[in-house]
Coordinates of C-alpha atoms in Angstrom, one line a residue:
Chain A
M1 CA 121.6 280.8 220.2
E2 CA 122.9 280.2 216.6
N3 CA 120.6 279.7 213.7
S4 CA 120.0 276.2 215.0
E5 CA 117.0 274.7 216.6
A6 CA 115.5 276.4 219.7
G7 CA 112.4 275.6 221.7
N8 CA 109.8 273.5 219.8
G9 CA 112.4 272.9 217.1
A10 CA 112.1 276.5 215.9
T11 CA 115.1 278.2 214.2
R12 CA 116.2 281.7 215.0
D13 CA 114.8 282.9 211.7
D14 CA 111.5 281.3 212.6
L15 CA 111.4 283.1 216.0
I16 CA 112.3 286.4 214.4
Q17 CA 109.4 285.9 211.9
R18 CA 107.1 285.3 214.8
I19 CA 108.2 288.6 216.4
A20 CA 107.6 290.4 213.1
L21 CA 104.2 288.8 212.8
M22 CA 103.2 289.9 216.4
E23 CA 104.4 293.5 215.7
A24 CA 102.4 293.7 212.4
M25 CA 99.3 292.4 214.1
I26 CA 99.5 294.6 217.1
A27 CA 100.0 297.6 214.8
E28 CA 97.0 296.4 212.8
G29 CA 94.8 296.3 215.9
R30 CA 95.9 299.8 216.9
R31 CA 95.2 301.1 213.4
S32 CA 91.7 299.9 213.7
T33 CA 90.8 302.5 216.3
A34 CA 88.0 304.4 214.5
R35 CA 88.3 308.1 214.5
C36 CA 84.7 308.9 213.6
G37 CA 85.6 312.1 211.7
W38 CA 82.0 312.5 210.4
Y39 CA 80.8 313.5 213.9
F40 CA 83.1 316.5 213.8
I41 CA 82.0 317.5 210.3
L42 CA 78.4 317.1 211.3
W43 CA 78.7 319.3 214.4
G44 CA 80.8 321.8 212.6
V45 CA 78.1 322.2 209.9
V46 CA 75.4 322.3 212.6
N47 CA 77.2 325.1 214.4
L48 CA 78.0 327.0 211.2
T49 CA 74.4 326.7 210.2
G50 CA 73.3 328.0 213.6
I51 CA 75.7 331.0 213.4
G52 CA 74.6 331.9 209.9
W53 CA 70.9 331.5 210.8
Q54 CA 71.3 333.6 213.9
L55 CA 73.1 336.4 212.0
S56 CA 70.3 336.5 209.4
R57 CA 67.5 336.4 212.1
P58 CA 69.1 337.8 215.3
H59 CA 65.9 337.9 217.2
F60 CA 64.6 334.4 216.5
G61 CA 65.1 332.5 219.7
W62 CA 64.6 329.0 218.3
V63 CA 67.7 329.0 216.1
W64 CA 69.9 327.1 218.6
P65 CA 67.3 324.8 220.1
I66 CA 66.4 323.7 216.6
C67 CA 70.0 323.3 215.4
L68 CA 71.1 321.4 218.5
A69 CA 68.1 319.1 218.5
A70 CA 68.8 318.4 214.8
G71 CA 72.5 317.8 215.5
N72 CA 71.6 315.3 218.3
V73 CA 69.0 313.5 216.2
L74 CA 71.5 313.2 213.2
T75 CA 74.3 312.0 215.6
L76 CA 72.1 309.3 217.0
A77 CA 70.8 308.2 213.6
G78 CA 74.3 308.2 212.2
Y79 CA 75.6 306.1 215.1
L80 CA 72.8 303.6 214.7
L81 CA 73.3 303.4 210.9
Q82 CA 77.1 302.9 211.4
R83 CA 76.5 300.2 213.9
R84 CA 74.2 298.3 211.6
S85 CA 76.2 298.7 208.4
A86 CA 79.6 297.9 209.8
P87 CA 80.1 294.2 208.8
A88 CA 83.4 293.5 210.3
K89 CA 84.8 295.2 213.3
C90 CA 86.6 295.2 216.6
Q91 CA 86.3 297.4 219.6
S92 CA 89.6 298.5 220.9
I93 CA 90.2 299.6 224.4
Q94 CA 91.3 303.0 223.1
Y95 CA 88.1 303.4 221.1
R96 CA 86.0 302.7 224.1
G97 CA 87.9 305.3 226.1
V98 CA 87.6 307.9 223.4
G99 CA 83.9 307.1 222.9
A100 CA 83.4 307.5 226.7
V101 CA 85.1 310.9 226.7
W102 CA 83.0 312.3 223.8
G103 CA 79.8 310.7 224.9
M104 CA 80.1 312.3 228.4
M105 CA 81.2 315.6 226.8
G106 CA 78.0 315.4 224.6
I107 CA 75.8 315.0 227.7
A108 CA 77.6 317.8 229.6
M109 CA 77.4 320.1 226.6
T110 CA 73.7 319.4 226.1
L111 CA 73.0 320.2 229.7
Y112 CA 75.2 323.3 229.7
V113 CA 74.0 324.8 226.4
G114 CA 70.4 323.8 227.1
T115 CA 70.4 325.6 230.5
A116 CA 72.2 328.6 229.1
L117 CA 69.7 328.9 226.2
F118 CA 66.8 328.6 228.6
E119 CA 68.3 331.3 230.8
H120 CA 69.5 333.5 227.9
F121 CA 73.1 333.5 229.0
T122 CA 74.5 332.6 225.6
W123 CA 76.2 335.9 224.7
Q124 CA 78.3 336.2 227.8
L125 CA 82.1 335.9 227.2
S126 CA 82.4 333.3 230.0
Y127 CA 79.7 331.1 228.5
L128 CA 81.5 331.0 225.1
A129 CA 84.9 330.6 226.7
A130 CA 83.7 327.6 228.8
L131 CA 82.2 326.1 225.7
L132 CA 85.5 326.2 223.8
M133 CA 87.4 325.0 226.8
I134 CA 85.2 321.9 227.3
V135 CA 85.5 320.9 223.6
G136 CA 89.3 321.5 223.9
L137 CA 89.5 319.3 226.9
A138 CA 87.7 316.4 225.2
H139 CA 90.1 316.8 222.2
A140 CA 93.1 316.9 224.6
I141 CA 92.0 313.7 226.4
S142 CA 91.4 311.9 223.1
A143 CA 94.8 313.1 221.8
M144 CA 96.5 311.6 224.9
I145 CA 94.6 308.3 224.6
L146 CA 95.3 308.0 220.9
R147 CA 98.8 309.6 221.1
W148 CA 97.7 311.7 218.1
R149 CA 99.6 315.0 217.8
V150 CA 97.2 316.4 215.2
Q151 CA 94.3 316.2 217.7
G152 CA 96.5 317.7 220.4
A153 CA 97.1 320.7 218.1
V154 CA 93.3 320.9 217.6
A155 CA 92.8 320.9 221.4
A156 CA 95.3 323.7 221.6
L157 CA 93.4 325.6 219.0
W158 CA 90.2 325.3 221.0
W159 CA 91.9 326.4 224.2
I160 CA 93.6 329.4 222.5
G161 CA 90.1 330.4 221.3
G162 CA 88.7 330.0 224.8
V163 CA 91.4 332.3 226.2
A164 CA 91.1 334.8 223.3
I165 CA 87.4 335.2 223.8
F166 CA 88.0 337.0 227.0
F167 CA 89.9 339.7 225.1
C168 CA 87.0 340.4 222.7
R169 CA 85.4 343.8 223.2
T170 CA 82.8 343.5 220.4
A171 CA 80.8 340.7 218.8
T172 CA 82.8 340.6 215.5
P173 CA 86.1 339.2 216.9
M174 CA 84.0 336.7 218.9
L175 CA 82.3 335.6 215.8
V176 CA 85.6 335.3 214.0
I177 CA 87.0 333.1 216.7
M178 CA 83.9 330.9 216.6
L179 CA 84.1 330.6 212.8
I180 CA 87.8 329.6 213.0
E181 CA 87.0 327.0 215.6
M182 CA 84.1 325.5 213.7
C183 CA 85.9 325.5 210.3
L184 CA 89.4 324.4 211.5
G185 CA 88.6 322.6 214.8
M186 CA 85.5 320.8 213.6
V187 CA 85.0 320.6 209.8
A188 CA 88.7 320.5 208.6
F189 CA 89.7 318.2 211.4
G190 CA 86.8 315.9 210.8
A191 CA 87.6 315.7 207.1
Y192 CA 91.3 314.9 207.9
A193 CA 90.2 312.2 210.3
M194 CA 87.9 310.7 207.7
M195 CA 90.7 310.8 205.1
L196 CA 92.9 308.8 207.6
E197 CA 90.1 306.3 208.2
R198 CA 89.7 305.8 204.5
R199 CA 93.4 305.4 204.0
D200 CA 93.5 302.8 206.9
S201 CA 90.6 300.9 205.5
L202 CA 92.3 300.6 202.1
G203 CA 95.5 299.7 203.8
P204 CA 97.2 296.3 203.6
A205 CA 94.6 294.1 205.1
G206 CA 95.5 290.5 205.7
T207 CA 99.0 289.6 206.6
H208 CA 98.3 286.1 205.5
A209 CA 99.2 284.5 208.8
G210 CA 96.9 281.6 207.8
Chain B
M1 CA 107.7 278.2 231.8
P2 CA 109.1 274.7 231.4
D3 CA 112.7 274.5 230.1
D4 CA 113.9 271.8 227.8
R5 CA 116.9 269.6 228.3
D6 CA 119.3 272.4 227.0
G7 CA 118.0 274.8 229.6
L8 CA 116.1 276.7 226.9
P9 CA 112.5 277.6 227.5
E10 CA 109.8 275.7 225.7
L11 CA 107.5 277.8 223.5
D12 CA 103.8 277.2 224.2
P13 CA 102.7 275.1 221.2
V14 CA 99.2 276.5 221.3
I15 CA 100.5 280.1 220.8
H16 CA 103.4 279.2 218.5
G17 CA 101.1 278.4 215.5
K18 CA 101.4 281.4 213.1
L19 CA 97.7 282.0 212.8
R20 CA 97.0 281.6 216.5
L21 CA 99.8 283.9 217.3
A22 CA 98.5 286.5 214.8
V23 CA 95.0 286.3 216.4
L24 CA 96.3 286.7 219.9
S25 CA 98.4 289.6 218.9
L26 CA 95.4 291.3 217.3
L27 CA 93.2 290.5 220.3
I28 CA 95.7 291.9 222.9
G29 CA 95.1 295.5 221.7
V30 CA 91.3 295.3 221.3
Q31 CA 88.5 294.7 223.8
E32 CA 86.7 292.3 221.5
A33 CA 86.8 291.5 217.8
D34 CA 84.4 290.1 215.2
F35 CA 85.3 286.8 213.5
V36 CA 85.1 288.5 210.1
W37 CA 87.5 291.3 211.2
L38 CA 90.0 288.7 212.4
R39 CA 89.7 286.8 209.1
E40 CA 90.3 289.9 207.1
K41 CA 93.2 291.0 209.2
T42 CA 94.9 287.6 209.2
G43 CA 94.1 286.9 205.5
S44 CA 93.0 283.4 206.5
T45 CA 90.0 281.3 205.4
D46 CA 86.8 280.7 207.4
G47 CA 87.6 277.0 208.0
N48 CA 91.2 277.5 209.0
L49 CA 90.4 280.4 211.3
G50 CA 87.5 278.6 212.9
A51 CA 89.6 275.6 213.6
Q52 CA 92.4 277.7 215.2
M53 CA 89.9 279.7 217.2
L54 CA 88.5 276.5 218.6
K55 CA 92.0 275.4 219.7
L56 CA 92.5 278.8 221.4
E57 CA 89.1 278.4 223.1
E58 CA 89.9 274.9 224.3
A59 CA 93.2 276.2 225.8
G60 CA 91.2 278.9 227.6
Y61 CA 93.1 281.7 225.9
V62 CA 90.1 283.3 224.2
A63 CA 86.3 283.5 225.0
M64 CA 83.7 283.5 222.3
V65 CA 80.2 285.2 222.4
K66 CA 77.6 284.9 219.7
R67 CA 75.1 287.7 219.4
F68 CA 73.0 289.6 216.8
A69 CA 73.9 293.0 215.4
G70 CA 70.5 294.0 214.0
R71 CA 69.5 290.8 212.2
K72 CA 73.0 289.6 211.4
P73 CA 74.6 287.0 213.7
Q74 CA 78.0 288.0 215.0
T75 CA 80.7 285.9 216.6
L76 CA 82.9 287.9 218.9
Y77 CA 86.1 286.9 220.5
R78 CA 88.0 288.4 223.4
M79 CA 91.2 287.4 225.1
T80 CA 90.9 285.9 228.5
P81 CA 93.3 286.7 231.4
A82 CA 94.8 283.3 230.9
G83 CA 95.4 284.1 227.3
R84 CA 97.2 287.4 228.2
K85 CA 99.3 285.6 230.8
A86 CA 100.2 282.8 228.3
L87 CA 101.1 285.4 225.6
A88 CA 103.3 287.3 228.1
K89 CA 105.1 284.0 229.0
Y90 CA 105.5 283.2 225.3
V91 CA 107.1 286.6 224.6
A92 CA 109.4 286.1 227.7
A93 CA 110.4 282.7 226.3
L94 CA 111.1 284.3 222.9
K95 CA 113.3 286.9 224.5
R96 CA 115.3 284.2 226.3
L97 CA 115.7 282.1 223.2
L98 CA 116.9 285.1 221.2
G99 CA 119.4 286.0 224.0
G100 CA 117.6 289.1 225.2
A101 CA 117.9 290.8 221.8
L102 CA 114.3 292.0 222.0

């Protein structure tokens, strides 16, 4: 076809413009997949608070039940606030998939940690290793869905921590591993995700197709 | 896909409109989208977008649901299977018209 008329009287340039428009809009839809970085920051802070509190009061058995309950309440409150305050949105298929992964991981984790706390299993190596592996698994699935290499690296960090825990002979290296995971795998990753969300929201909205 | 007299495929006129094509391209990657979000992403006006959405609805390419988010009314759109099929046909027609350069 030359640059003459094609179907519907459209020229080749016109058709190429349509393709460019489709590509831009499909990319725009993909970019709108929320990453919800604040959840990671919140849970990083909750866990760091719990670790710090436990170190200062090692025999106080309510540290983790209080911290985890507070974390769940804040997560729910934040989710409801976010839902109410978001004026314009879309729900992408990817977002739904990632939401399902983390939602189910949250339920599994609550059951697992709750039972372990109740039965005082929380300082066993296998308990901590499984905890790190479960979080790493959720990160890995999210990374696959979103095709996001940074999150893939975070998943690897959690899994490396899960493996390394088995080689710890004292409490100090275990604590170091947990602190690294919380600071890098939760807080720093959450801050990075929030930075990307902010950049995307300030991005070139409106391709003026109208 | 009907061909015209030169053997070239006809482009679906409902999809070929710039704004309607932009909306369908946005909707293909999302489960559902708010009217305001679509307006922001396409840079269109309320009136223009509303009119184009009505055309897409009449063609059966999108489905609209009205609901409340808290106290705020929300108009949500999602692409129908017919819309997906029509967009796929449109892309195939574009490919043929551009000589498989895509």
